[in-house]
Structures are given as structure tokens and as C-alpha cells.
mmCIF file with all atom_site columns, C-alpha atoms in Angstrom:
data_model
loop_
_atom_site.group_PDB
_atom_site.id
_atom_site.type_symbol
_atom_site.label_atom_id
_atom_site.label_alt_id
_atom_site.label_comp_id
_atom_site.label_asym_id
_atom_site.label_entity_id
_atom_site.label_seq_id
_atom_site.pdbx_PDB_ins_code
_atom_site.Cartn_x
_atom_site.Cartn_y
_atom_site.Cartn_z
_atom_site.occupancy
_atom_site.B_iso_or_equiv
_atom_site.pdbx_formal_charge
_atom_site.auth_seq_id
_atom_site.auth_comp_id
_atom_site.auth_asym_id
_atom_site.auth_atom_id
_atom_site.pdbx_PDB_model_num
ATOM 1   C CA . MET A 1 1   ? -0.025 0.011  0.022   1.00 31.00 ? 1   MET A CA 1
ATOM 2   C CA . GLU A 1 2   ? 1.398  3.417  -0.929  1.00 34.00 ? 2   GLU A CA 1
ATOM 3   C CA . GLU A 1 3   ? 1.660  6.222  1.583   1.00 37.00 ? 3   GLU A CA 1
ATOM 4   C CA . THR A 1 4   ? -0.411 9.143  0.619   1.00 36.00 ? 4   THR A CA 1
ATOM 5   C CA . ILE A 1 5   ? -0.383 12.815 1.518   1.00 43.00 ? 5   ILE A CA 1
ATOM 6   C CA . PRO A 1 6   ? -3.775 14.662 1.569   1.00 39.00 ? 6   PRO A CA 1
ATOM 7   C CA . GLY A 1 7   ? -4.110 17.057 -1.288  1.00 39.00 ? 7   GLY A CA 1
ATOM 8   C CA . THR A 1 8   ? -1.374 15.547 -3.490  1.00 39.00 ? 8   THR A CA 1
ATOM 9   C CA . ASP A 1 9   ? -1.409 13.242 -6.440  1.00 37.00 ? 9   ASP A CA 1
ATOM 10  C CA . THR A 1 10  ? -0.713 9.816  -5.006  1.00 31.00 ? 10  THR A CA 1
ATOM 11  C CA . ALA A 1 11  ? 1.106  8.846  -8.182  1.00 32.00 ? 11  ALA A CA 1
ATOM 12  C CA . GLN A 1 12  ? 3.861  11.271 -7.120  1.00 36.00 ? 12  GLN A CA 1
ATOM 13  C CA . ILE A 1 13  ? 4.376  9.598  -3.777  1.00 30.00 ? 13  ILE A CA 1
ATOM 14  C CA . PRO A 1 14  ? 6.982  6.722  -4.014  1.00 41.00 ? 14  PRO A CA 1
ATOM 15  C CA . GLN A 1 15  ? 6.717  3.488  -2.125  1.00 41.00 ? 15  GLN A CA 1
ATOM 16  C CA . GLN A 1 16  ? 9.146  3.808  0.768   1.00 44.00 ? 16  GLN A CA 1
ATOM 17  C CA . ARG A 1 17  ? 7.937  1.048  3.188   1.00 46.00 ? 17  ARG A CA 1
ATOM 18  C CA . GLY A 1 18  ? 9.659  -1.734 1.211   1.00 54.00 ? 18  GLY A CA 1
ATOM 19  C CA . ASP A 1 19  ? 13.041 0.058  1.056   1.00 75.00 ? 19  ASP A CA 1
ATOM 20  C CA . SER A 1 20  ? 15.509 -0.020 3.906   1.00 94.00 ? 20  SER A CA 1
ATOM 21  C CA . LEU A 1 21  ? 17.298 3.113  5.042   1.00 97.00 ? 21  LEU A CA 1
ATOM 22  C CA . LEU A 1 22  ? 20.487 1.603  3.673   1.00 97.00 ? 22  LEU A CA 1
ATOM 23  C CA . GLU A 1 23  ? 19.030 0.939  0.221   1.00 97.00 ? 23  GLU A CA 1
ATOM 24  C CA . THR A 1 24  ? 17.470 4.344  0.029   1.00 97.00 ? 24  THR A CA 1
ATOM 25  C CA . ALA A 1 25  ? 20.623 6.207  1.149   1.00 98.00 ? 25  ALA A CA 1
ATOM 26  C CA . VAL A 1 26  ? 22.633 4.303  -1.472  1.00 97.00 ? 26  VAL A CA 1
ATOM 27  C CA . ARG A 1 27  ? 20.088 5.111  -4.165  1.00 96.00 ? 27  ARG A CA 1
ATOM 28  C CA . TYR A 1 28  ? 20.217 8.880  -3.371  1.00 97.00 ? 28  TYR A CA 1
ATOM 29  C CA . ALA A 1 29  ? 24.000 8.814  -3.782  1.00 97.00 ? 29  ALA A CA 1
ATOM 30  C CA . GLU A 1 30  ? 24.052 6.551  -6.801  1.00 96.00 ? 30  GLU A CA 1
ATOM 31  C CA . GLU A 1 31  ? 21.073 7.829  -8.793  1.00 95.00 ? 31  GLU A CA 1
ATOM 32  C CA . ARG A 1 32  ? 20.774 11.432 -7.700  1.00 96.00 ? 32  ARG A CA 1
ATOM 33  C CA . HIS A 1 33  ? 24.473 12.142 -6.935  1.00 96.00 ? 33  HIS A CA 1
ATOM 34  C CA . TRP A 1 34  ? 23.421 13.646 -3.592  1.00 98.00 ? 34  TRP A CA 1
ATOM 35  C CA . ASP A 1 35  ? 25.746 13.698 -0.601  1.00 98.00 ? 35  ASP A CA 1
ATOM 36  C CA . VAL A 1 36  ? 24.237 11.738 2.315   1.00 98.00 ? 36  VAL A CA 1
ATOM 37  C CA . PHE A 1 37  ? 25.278 11.192 5.918   1.00 98.00 ? 37  PHE A CA 1
ATOM 38  C CA . PRO A 1 38  ? 23.892 9.075  8.700   1.00 98.00 ? 38  PRO A CA 1
ATOM 39  C CA . GLY A 1 39  ? 22.184 10.792 11.620  1.00 98.00 ? 39  GLY A CA 1
ATOM 40  C CA . ALA A 1 40  ? 20.644 9.678  14.879  1.00 98.00 ? 40  ALA A CA 1
ATOM 41  C CA . TRP A 1 41  ? 18.276 6.739  15.065  1.00 97.00 ? 41  TRP A CA 1
ATOM 42  C CA . LEU A 1 42  ? 15.339 5.623  17.139  1.00 96.00 ? 42  LEU A CA 1
ATOM 43  C CA . VAL A 1 43  ? 15.604 3.125  19.976  1.00 94.00 ? 43  VAL A CA 1
ATOM 44  C CA . THR A 1 44  ? 12.737 1.485  21.909  1.00 89.00 ? 44  THR A CA 1
ATOM 45  C CA . VAL A 1 45  ? 12.861 1.748  25.625  1.00 84.00 ? 45  VAL A CA 1
ATOM 46  C CA . ASP A 1 46  ? 10.027 0.206  27.629  1.00 84.00 ? 46  ASP A CA 1
ATOM 47  C CA . GLY A 1 47  ? 7.853  0.290  24.493  1.00 82.00 ? 47  GLY A CA 1
ATOM 48  C CA . VAL A 1 48  ? 8.545  3.987  23.840  1.00 85.00 ? 48  VAL A CA 1
ATOM 49  C CA . GLN A 1 49  ? 10.625 5.218  20.890  1.00 88.00 ? 49  GLN A CA 1
ATOM 50  C CA . ARG A 1 50  ? 13.404 7.571  21.879  1.00 93.00 ? 50  ARG A CA 1
ATOM 51  C CA . CYS A 1 51  ? 16.340 9.166  20.192  1.00 97.00 ? 51  CYS A CA 1
ATOM 52  C CA . SER A 1 52  ? 19.685 7.524  20.226  1.00 97.00 ? 52  SER A CA 1
ATOM 53  C CA . CYS A 1 53  ? 21.190 10.745 21.600  1.00 96.00 ? 53  CYS A CA 1
ATOM 54  C CA . GLU A 1 54  ? 19.405 9.908  24.918  1.00 93.00 ? 54  GLU A CA 1
ATOM 55  C CA . ASP A 1 55  ? 18.180 13.426 25.336  1.00 95.00 ? 55  ASP A CA 1
ATOM 56  C CA . PRO A 1 56  ? 14.529 13.120 26.629  1.00 90.00 ? 56  PRO A CA 1
ATOM 57  C CA . ALA A 1 57  ? 13.839 16.624 25.310  1.00 94.00 ? 57  ALA A CA 1
ATOM 58  C CA . CYS A 1 58  ? 15.373 15.972 21.842  1.00 95.00 ? 58  CYS A CA 1
ATOM 59  C CA . GLY A 1 59  ? 13.638 18.302 19.329  1.00 94.00 ? 59  GLY A CA 1
ATOM 60  C CA . ALA A 1 60  ? 14.116 15.943 16.331  1.00 96.00 ? 60  ALA A CA 1
ATOM 61  C CA . PRO A 1 61  ? 14.294 12.415 17.713  1.00 96.00 ? 61  PRO A CA 1
ATOM 62  C CA . GLY A 1 62  ? 16.045 10.103 15.326  1.00 97.00 ? 62  GLY A CA 1
ATOM 63  C CA . ALA A 1 63  ? 16.596 12.829 12.729  1.00 97.00 ? 63  ALA A CA 1
ATOM 64  C CA . HIS A 1 64  ? 19.592 14.978 13.510  1.00 98.00 ? 64  HIS A CA 1
ATOM 65  C CA . PRO A 1 65  ? 23.428 14.754 13.225  1.00 98.00 ? 65  PRO A CA 1
ATOM 66  C CA . THR A 1 66  ? 25.237 12.732 15.885  1.00 96.00 ? 66  THR A CA 1
ATOM 67  C CA . ARG A 1 67  ? 28.502 14.691 15.853  1.00 95.00 ? 67  ARG A CA 1
ATOM 68  C CA . PRO A 1 68  ? 29.604 18.312 15.375  1.00 96.00 ? 68  PRO A CA 1
ATOM 69  C CA . ASP A 1 69  ? 31.747 17.492 12.319  1.00 96.00 ? 69  ASP A CA 1
ATOM 70  C CA . TRP A 1 70  ? 28.803 15.958 10.529  1.00 97.00 ? 70  TRP A CA 1
ATOM 71  C CA . ALA A 1 71  ? 29.603 17.783 7.313   1.00 96.00 ? 71  ALA A CA 1
ATOM 72  C CA . THR A 1 72  ? 32.822 15.820 6.922   1.00 95.00 ? 72  THR A CA 1
ATOM 73  C CA . GLN A 1 73  ? 30.811 12.594 7.069   1.00 94.00 ? 73  GLN A CA 1
ATOM 74  C CA . ALA A 1 74  ? 28.715 13.408 4.055   1.00 97.00 ? 74  ALA A CA 1
ATOM 75  C CA . THR A 1 75  ? 29.527 11.378 0.966   1.00 97.00 ? 75  THR A CA 1
ATOM 76  C CA . GLY A 1 76  ? 28.355 11.071 -2.615  1.00 97.00 ? 76  GLY A CA 1
ATOM 77  C CA . SER A 1 77  ? 29.846 7.636  -2.924  1.00 97.00 ? 77  SER A CA 1
ATOM 78  C CA . ALA A 1 78  ? 27.342 4.790  -2.946  1.00 97.00 ? 78  ALA A CA 1
ATOM 79  C CA . THR A 1 79  ? 29.988 2.436  -1.697  1.00 97.00 ? 79  THR A CA 1
ATOM 80  C CA . VAL A 1 80  ? 30.826 4.611  1.301   1.00 98.00 ? 80  VAL A CA 1
ATOM 81  C CA . ALA A 1 81  ? 27.159 5.212  2.017   1.00 98.00 ? 81  ALA A CA 1
ATOM 82  C CA . ARG A 1 82  ? 26.528 1.478  2.058   1.00 97.00 ? 82  ARG A CA 1
ATOM 83  C CA . ARG A 1 83  ? 29.359 0.913  4.447   1.00 97.00 ? 83  ARG A CA 1
ATOM 84  C CA . MET A 1 84  ? 28.175 3.704  6.792   1.00 97.00 ? 84  MET A CA 1
ATOM 85  C CA . TRP A 1 85  ? 24.578 2.362  7.024   1.00 97.00 ? 85  TRP A CA 1
ATOM 86  C CA . GLN A 1 86  ? 25.748 -1.214 7.432   1.00 97.00 ? 86  GLN A CA 1
ATOM 87  C CA . LYS A 1 87  ? 27.394 -0.040 10.660  1.00 96.00 ? 87  LYS A CA 1
ATOM 88  C CA . GLN A 1 88  ? 24.053 1.439  11.826  1.00 95.00 ? 88  GLN A CA 1
ATOM 89  C CA . PRO A 1 89  ? 21.129 0.307  9.651   1.00 95.00 ? 89  PRO A CA 1
ATOM 90  C CA . GLY A 1 90  ? 18.643 2.423  11.587  1.00 96.00 ? 90  GLY A CA 1
ATOM 91  C CA . ALA A 1 91  ? 20.438 5.706  11.090  1.00 97.00 ? 91  ALA A CA 1
ATOM 92  C CA . SER A 1 92  ? 18.352 8.547  9.644   1.00 98.00 ? 92  SER A CA 1
ATOM 93  C CA . ILE A 1 93  ? 19.236 9.797  6.165   1.00 98.00 ? 93  ILE A CA 1
ATOM 94  C CA . LEU A 1 94  ? 20.333 13.380 6.225   1.00 98.00 ? 94  LEU A CA 1
ATOM 95  C CA . LEU A 1 95  ? 21.230 15.489 3.181   1.00 98.00 ? 95  LEU A CA 1
ATOM 96  C CA . PRO A 1 96  ? 23.527 18.487 3.477   1.00 98.00 ? 96  PRO A CA 1
ATOM 97  C CA . THR A 1 97  ? 22.344 21.628 1.750   1.00 98.00 ? 97  THR A CA 1
ATOM 98  C CA . GLY A 1 98  ? 24.718 24.014 -0.025  1.00 97.00 ? 98  GLY A CA 1
ATOM 99  C CA . ARG A 1 99  ? 26.198 21.215 -2.148  1.00 97.00 ? 99  ARG A CA 1
ATOM 100 C CA . ALA A 1 100 ? 24.006 19.562 -4.807  1.00 97.00 ? 100 ALA A CA 1
ATOM 101 C CA . PHE A 1 101 ? 21.085 21.750 -3.769  1.00 97.00 ? 101 PHE A CA 1
ATOM 102 C CA . ASP A 1 102 ? 19.741 24.346 -1.341  1.00 98.00 ? 102 ASP A CA 1
ATOM 103 C CA . ALA A 1 103 ? 16.263 24.072 0.137   1.00 98.00 ? 103 ALA A CA 1
ATOM 104 C CA . VAL A 1 104 ? 13.527 26.693 0.688   1.00 98.00 ? 104 VAL A CA 1
ATOM 105 C CA . SER A 1 105 ? 11.568 25.751 3.794   1.00 98.00 ? 105 SER A CA 1
ATOM 106 C CA . VAL A 1 106 ? 7.950  26.868 4.255   1.00 98.00 ? 106 VAL A CA 1
ATOM 107 C CA . PRO A 1 107 ? 4.946  25.823 6.444   1.00 97.00 ? 107 PRO A CA 1
ATOM 108 C CA . GLU A 1 108 ? 2.981  22.875 5.038   1.00 97.00 ? 108 GLU A CA 1
ATOM 109 C CA . THR A 1 109 ? -0.186 24.899 4.383   1.00 97.00 ? 109 THR A CA 1
ATOM 110 C CA . ALA A 1 110 ? 1.771  27.531 2.435   1.00 97.00 ? 110 ALA A CA 1
ATOM 111 C CA . GLY A 1 111 ? 3.665  24.758 0.606   1.00 97.00 ? 111 GLY A CA 1
ATOM 112 C CA . PHE A 1 112 ? 0.517  23.117 -0.693  1.00 97.00 ? 112 PHE A CA 1
ATOM 113 C CA . LEU A 1 113 ? -0.916 26.416 -1.726  1.00 97.00 ? 113 LEU A CA 1
ATOM 114 C CA . ALA A 1 114 ? 2.368  27.201 -3.573  1.00 97.00 ? 114 ALA A CA 1
ATOM 115 C CA . LEU A 1 115 ? 2.342  23.801 -5.269  1.00 96.00 ? 115 LEU A CA 1
ATOM 116 C CA . ALA A 1 116 ? -1.149 24.416 -6.669  1.00 95.00 ? 116 ALA A CA 1
ATOM 117 C CA . ARG A 1 117 ? -0.103 27.869 -7.873  1.00 95.00 ? 117 ARG A CA 1
ATOM 118 C CA . MET A 1 118 ? 3.087  26.509 -9.474  1.00 95.00 ? 118 MET A CA 1
ATOM 119 C CA . GLU A 1 119 ? 1.082  23.874 -11.323 1.00 93.00 ? 119 GLU A CA 1
ATOM 120 C CA . ARG A 1 120 ? -1.200 26.554 -12.775 1.00 94.00 ? 120 ARG A CA 1
ATOM 121 C CA . MET A 1 121 ? 1.926  28.528 -13.741 1.00 93.00 ? 121 MET A CA 1
ATOM 122 C CA . GLU A 1 122 ? 3.409  25.387 -15.309 1.00 93.00 ? 122 GLU A CA 1
ATOM 123 C CA . LEU A 1 123 ? 6.678  25.830 -13.386 1.00 92.00 ? 123 LEU A CA 1
ATOM 124 C CA . THR A 1 124 ? 9.224  23.097 -13.377 1.00 89.00 ? 124 THR A CA 1
ATOM 125 C CA . LEU A 1 125 ? 9.713  21.732 -9.804  1.00 94.00 ? 125 LEU A CA 1
ATOM 126 C CA . GLY A 1 126 ? 12.483 19.815 -8.214  1.00 96.00 ? 126 GLY A CA 1
ATOM 127 C CA . PRO A 1 127 ? 11.863 17.286 -5.415  1.00 98.00 ? 127 PRO A CA 1
ATOM 128 C CA . VAL A 1 128 ? 9.872  18.596 -2.399  1.00 98.00 ? 128 VAL A CA 1
ATOM 129 C CA . THR A 1 129 ? 9.841  16.968 1.038   1.00 98.00 ? 129 THR A CA 1
ATOM 130 C CA . LEU A 1 130 ? 7.075  17.037 3.634   1.00 98.00 ? 130 LEU A CA 1
ATOM 131 C CA . THR A 1 131 ? 8.190  16.613 7.247   1.00 97.00 ? 131 THR A CA 1
ATOM 132 C CA . PRO A 1 132 ? 6.179  15.391 10.231  1.00 96.00 ? 132 PRO A CA 1
ATOM 133 C CA . ASP A 1 133 ? 6.580  18.840 11.810  1.00 95.00 ? 133 ASP A CA 1
ATOM 134 C CA . ARG A 1 134 ? 4.415  20.202 9.024   1.00 96.00 ? 134 ARG A CA 1
ATOM 135 C CA . ARG A 1 135 ? 7.033  21.891 6.869   1.00 98.00 ? 135 ARG A CA 1
ATOM 136 C CA . MET A 1 136 ? 7.924  21.511 3.198   1.00 98.00 ? 136 MET A CA 1
ATOM 137 C CA . HIS A 1 137 ? 11.316 21.834 1.658   1.00 98.00 ? 137 HIS A CA 1
ATOM 138 C CA . PHE A 1 138 ? 11.621 22.745 -2.001  1.00 98.00 ? 138 PHE A CA 1
ATOM 139 C CA . LEU A 1 139 ? 14.974 21.621 -3.441  1.00 98.00 ? 139 LEU A CA 1
ATOM 140 C CA . VAL A 1 140 ? 16.541 24.313 -5.644  1.00 98.00 ? 140 VAL A CA 1
ATOM 141 C CA . LEU A 1 141 ? 19.976 25.116 -7.126  1.00 97.00 ? 141 LEU A CA 1
ATOM 142 C CA . PRO A 1 142 ? 22.744 25.972 -4.654  1.00 97.00 ? 142 PRO A CA 1
ATOM 143 C CA . GLY A 1 143 ? 23.074 29.654 -3.853  1.00 96.00 ? 143 GLY A CA 1
ATOM 144 C CA . ALA A 1 144 ? 19.461 30.171 -2.769  1.00 96.00 ? 144 ALA A CA 1
ATOM 145 C CA . SER A 1 145 ? 20.357 30.918 0.824   1.00 93.00 ? 145 SER A CA 1
ATOM 146 C CA . VAL A 1 146 ? 22.332 33.969 -0.310  1.00 94.00 ? 146 VAL A CA 1
ATOM 147 C CA . LYS A 1 147 ? 19.846 35.380 -2.780  1.00 95.00 ? 147 LYS A CA 1
ATOM 148 C CA . VAL A 1 148 ? 16.430 34.615 -1.311  1.00 96.00 ? 148 VAL A CA 1
ATOM 149 C CA . PRO A 1 149 ? 16.279 37.534 1.175   1.00 96.00 ? 149 PRO A CA 1
ATOM 150 C CA . GLU A 1 150 ? 16.837 40.024 -1.600  1.00 96.00 ? 150 GLU A CA 1
ATOM 151 C CA . LEU A 1 151 ? 14.406 38.307 -3.867  1.00 97.00 ? 151 LEU A CA 1
ATOM 152 C CA . VAL A 1 152 ? 11.697 38.470 -1.186  1.00 96.00 ? 152 VAL A CA 1
ATOM 153 C CA . ARG A 1 153 ? 12.430 42.235 -0.642  1.00 96.00 ? 153 ARG A CA 1
ATOM 154 C CA . ARG A 1 154 ? 12.018 42.817 -4.421  1.00 96.00 ? 154 ARG A CA 1
ATOM 155 C CA . LEU A 1 155 ? 8.543  41.277 -4.142  1.00 95.00 ? 155 LEU A CA 1
ATOM 156 C CA . GLY A 1 156 ? 7.638  43.799 -1.444  1.00 95.00 ? 156 GLY A CA 1
ATOM 157 C CA . TRP A 1 157 ? 7.976  41.663 1.600   1.00 94.00 ? 157 TRP A CA 1
ATOM 158 C CA . ALA A 1 158 ? 10.239 42.005 4.572   1.00 94.00 ? 158 ALA A CA 1
ATOM 159 C CA . PRO A 1 159 ? 12.081 38.708 4.937   1.00 93.00 ? 159 PRO A CA 1
ATOM 160 C CA . SER A 1 160 ? 11.466 38.644 8.637   1.00 93.00 ? 160 SER A CA 1
ATOM 161 C CA . SER A 1 161 ? 7.668  38.870 8.037   1.00 94.00 ? 161 SER A CA 1
ATOM 162 C CA . LEU A 1 162 ? 7.437  35.593 6.132   1.00 96.00 ? 162 LEU A CA 1
ATOM 163 C CA . ASP A 1 163 ? 7.953  32.066 7.530   1.00 96.00 ? 163 ASP A CA 1
ATOM 164 C CA . LEU A 1 164 ? 10.180 31.276 4.573   1.00 97.00 ? 164 LEU A CA 1
ATOM 165 C CA . VAL A 1 165 ? 13.774 30.118 5.177   1.00 96.00 ? 165 VAL A CA 1
ATOM 166 C CA . ALA A 1 166 ? 16.487 29.215 2.660   1.00 97.00 ? 166 ALA A CA 1
ATOM 167 C CA . LEU A 1 167 ? 18.848 26.419 3.862   1.00 98.00 ? 167 LEU A CA 1
ATOM 168 C CA . GLY A 1 168 ? 22.337 26.513 2.360   1.00 97.00 ? 168 GLY A CA 1
ATOM 169 C CA . GLU A 1 169 ? 25.885 25.663 3.415   1.00 96.00 ? 169 GLU A CA 1
ATOM 170 C CA . GLY A 1 170 ? 26.064 24.375 6.993   1.00 96.00 ? 170 GLY A CA 1
ATOM 171 C CA . SER A 1 171 ? 22.411 23.116 7.075   1.00 97.00 ? 171 SER A CA 1
ATOM 172 C CA . TYR A 1 172 ? 20.721 19.885 6.112   1.00 98.00 ? 172 TYR A CA 1
ATOM 173 C CA . VAL A 1 173 ? 17.374 18.316 5.470   1.00 98.00 ? 173 VAL A CA 1
ATOM 174 C CA . ALA A 1 174 ? 16.071 14.860 6.574   1.00 98.00 ? 174 ALA A CA 1
ATOM 175 C CA . ALA A 1 175 ? 15.209 12.648 3.598   1.00 98.00 ? 175 ALA A CA 1
ATOM 176 C CA . PRO A 1 176 ? 12.420 10.067 3.219   1.00 97.00 ? 176 PRO A CA 1
ATOM 177 C CA . PRO A 1 177 ? 11.844 7.577  4.757   1.00 97.00 ? 177 PRO A CA 1
ATOM 178 C CA . THR A 1 178 ? 13.511 8.953  7.909   1.00 97.00 ? 178 THR A CA 1
ATOM 179 C CA . ARG A 1 179 ? 11.217 8.836  10.921  1.00 96.00 ? 179 ARG A CA 1
ATOM 180 C CA . VAL A 1 180 ? 11.058 11.653 13.469  1.00 96.00 ? 180 VAL A CA 1
ATOM 181 C CA . GLY A 1 181 ? 10.139 9.994  16.733  1.00 93.00 ? 181 GLY A CA 1
ATOM 182 C CA . SER A 1 182 ? 6.506  9.170  17.045  1.00 91.00 ? 182 SER A CA 1
ATOM 183 C CA . ARG A 1 183 ? 5.487  12.074 14.717  1.00 93.00 ? 183 ARG A CA 1
ATOM 184 C CA . GLY A 1 184 ? 5.859  10.016 11.580  1.00 95.00 ? 184 GLY A CA 1
ATOM 185 C CA . ALA A 1 185 ? 8.090  9.818  8.565   1.00 96.00 ? 185 ALA A CA 1
ATOM 186 C CA . VAL A 1 186 ? 9.479  12.403 6.152   1.00 98.00 ? 186 VAL A CA 1
ATOM 187 C CA . GLN A 1 187 ? 7.736  11.909 2.831   1.00 97.00 ? 187 GLN A CA 1
ATOM 188 C CA . TRP A 1 188 ? 7.976  13.196 -0.753  1.00 97.00 ? 188 TRP A CA 1
ATOM 189 C CA . ALA A 1 189 ? 5.367  15.699 -1.763  1.00 97.00 ? 189 ALA A CA 1
ATOM 190 C CA . CYS A 1 190 ? 7.110  15.676 -5.179  1.00 96.00 ? 190 CYS A CA 1
ATOM 191 C CA . ARG A 1 191 ? 9.349  12.700 -5.511  1.00 95.00 ? 191 ARG A CA 1
ATOM 192 C CA . PRO A 1 192 ? 12.714 12.639 -7.338  1.00 96.00 ? 192 PRO A CA 1
ATOM 193 C CA . THR A 1 193 ? 12.234 11.528 -10.946 1.00 94.00 ? 193 THR A CA 1
ATOM 194 C CA . PRO A 1 194 ? 14.317 11.739 -14.151 1.00 93.00 ? 194 PRO A CA 1
ATOM 195 C CA . ALA A 1 195 ? 12.221 14.678 -15.165 1.00 91.00 ? 195 ALA A CA 1
ATOM 196 C CA . ASN A 1 196 ? 13.286 16.809 -12.238 1.00 93.00 ? 196 ASN A CA 1
ATOM 197 C CA . ARG A 1 197 ? 16.950 15.880 -12.104 1.00 91.00 ? 197 ARG A CA 1
ATOM 198 C CA . TRP A 1 198 ? 17.711 19.450 -13.145 1.00 94.00 ? 198 TRP A CA 1
ATOM 199 C CA . LEU A 1 199 ? 16.635 21.672 -10.309 1.00 96.00 ? 199 LEU A CA 1
ATOM 200 C CA . PRO A 1 200 ? 14.996 25.110 -10.651 1.00 96.00 ? 200 PRO A CA 1
ATOM 201 C CA . ASP A 1 201 ? 16.627 28.300 -9.489  1.00 97.00 ? 201 ASP A CA 1
ATOM 202 C CA . ALA A 1 202 ? 15.084 29.774 -6.361  1.00 96.00 ? 202 ALA A CA 1
ATOM 203 C CA . GLU A 1 203 ? 14.225 32.872 -8.397  1.00 96.00 ? 203 GLU A CA 1
ATOM 204 C CA . GLU A 1 204 ? 11.768 30.860 -10.484 1.00 96.00 ? 204 GLU A CA 1
ATOM 205 C CA . LEU A 1 205 ? 9.788  29.674 -7.370  1.00 97.00 ? 205 LEU A CA 1
ATOM 206 C CA . ILE A 1 206 ? 10.118 32.546 -4.977  1.00 97.00 ? 206 ILE A CA 1
ATOM 207 C CA . SER A 1 207 ? 7.039  34.481 -6.117  1.00 96.00 ? 207 SER A CA 1
ATOM 208 C CA . PRO A 1 208 ? 4.506  31.699 -5.482  1.00 97.00 ? 208 PRO A CA 1
ATOM 209 C CA . LEU A 1 209 ? 6.284  30.658 -2.298  1.00 97.00 ? 209 LEU A CA 1
ATOM 210 C CA . ALA A 1 210 ? 6.327  34.205 -0.869  1.00 97.00 ? 210 ALA A CA 1
ATOM 211 C CA . TYR A 1 211 ? 2.716  34.763 -1.897  1.00 95.00 ? 211 TYR A CA 1
ATOM 212 C CA . ALA A 1 212 ? 1.623  31.567 -0.224  1.00 96.00 ? 212 ALA A CA 1
ATOM 213 C CA . CYS A 1 213 ? 3.532  32.361 2.967   1.00 96.00 ? 213 CYS A CA 1
ATOM 214 C CA . GLY A 1 214 ? 1.970  35.845 3.023   1.00 94.00 ? 214 GLY A CA 1
ATOM 215 C CA . ARG A 1 215 ? -1.500 34.267 2.784   1.00 87.00 ? 215 ARG A CA 1
ATOM 216 C CA . ASP A 1 216 ? -0.612 31.795 5.514   1.00 74.00 ? 216 ASP A CA 1
ATOM 217 C CA . ARG A 1 217 ? 0.329  34.435 8.072   1.00 73.00 ? 217 ARG A CA 1
#
């Protein structure tokens, strides 16, 4: 049975349940040429899922880096990725931004509104993730984190007035099918396909994204 996201075309949601984290991490590196690195994982204690970091107040249980030098762990090699997940098969799949892509993060409601608007505008999209904490990440060409604030200003918005954040060098996103504690798994709102291998520039998407975030305030 396929996982579905309300309000999306179920044909765009890939089957993730049959794929292990190891197989998926290797596929991201091999097929998409994305750098990947293993993050924390979930452990079950007295029937309750907790983060491997053992912090009871962990804000992203099972879905964050496990060491301060996480950026040096990231690899685009499928062979190295396989070796890393073989050591800890339950490790989350984290993707560093600022390398193969940046990500524009918006609230889920704004993201779905923007997706509908982009479809009407016939814009070419890259992959888009949907997280259990109700945010969507639109993958775009690297460099977005630098230019997005100015692009937003040109549209007449103060960047601080919109819940729109561009993630670049030094940041990361969790990739499907990573689970975030009991909240659920990260999913694809728009899955990676051969058709969206070439990512859009943030400038192409910023207008509908900013508009949607403005409506969502």
C-alpha cells in the first residue's frame, strides 16, 4: 500500500515502506548524486521510541546529526554510504544543503498552496519533502540561501515577516523515509524523478512561495 499525503497526487508519492534506509541512502548517492550522511536513530525503551542521543527533550528524535563534524561525514559515494549504514542500519538519512542543492523551507499549508499555484503557472519543480513537523522543503539550485532575502524584498515583503527560510551551506534536510520519533516519517510531496533531475533556481519559485507564505500568516 502506498503512503499518501492529503491534497497531492498519490502517483507522485513513491513506495518507501519496502526500502530499507540503507538501500534508500545508497540510491540517493548513486542515482541522484546527492551527498548523504547518517544521523541519529530511534531506539525503543520500555515500549517507547526515543532518540539515540538519549536526550529526553530531543527536538528531532532520530533525525539529527550525531556529531559536530557531521559535514565531513557526508559522501556522494554509494559504496561509502553502504558501508556507513551497514554499521548502523537504523540511522536517519540526512542530506547537506549548499552542495548539490539548497532548500527553501515553508509551512505545510503554504507549501501546498504554492504547489497548486506553481502547477497553474506550469513551473518546473524539483523534489519537495514534507516533514512530520508540517514543513515543506523545496529543493533548488545551490546559492538560494544567499539570494532569497533580496528576492523576497523585491517582491515587497520584509524577509522577517514571512515564515520562509532558505537552507544552504552548514544546514541539512532529513530525507524520506527517515522517521522523526512518534511524529511519523518524512515523505516526498514531489518525488525525485528523471524529469526533475535538473533543479529550478530559487528565483523561479520565490514568487508563489512568498505569496503563499503571506497568505498563511
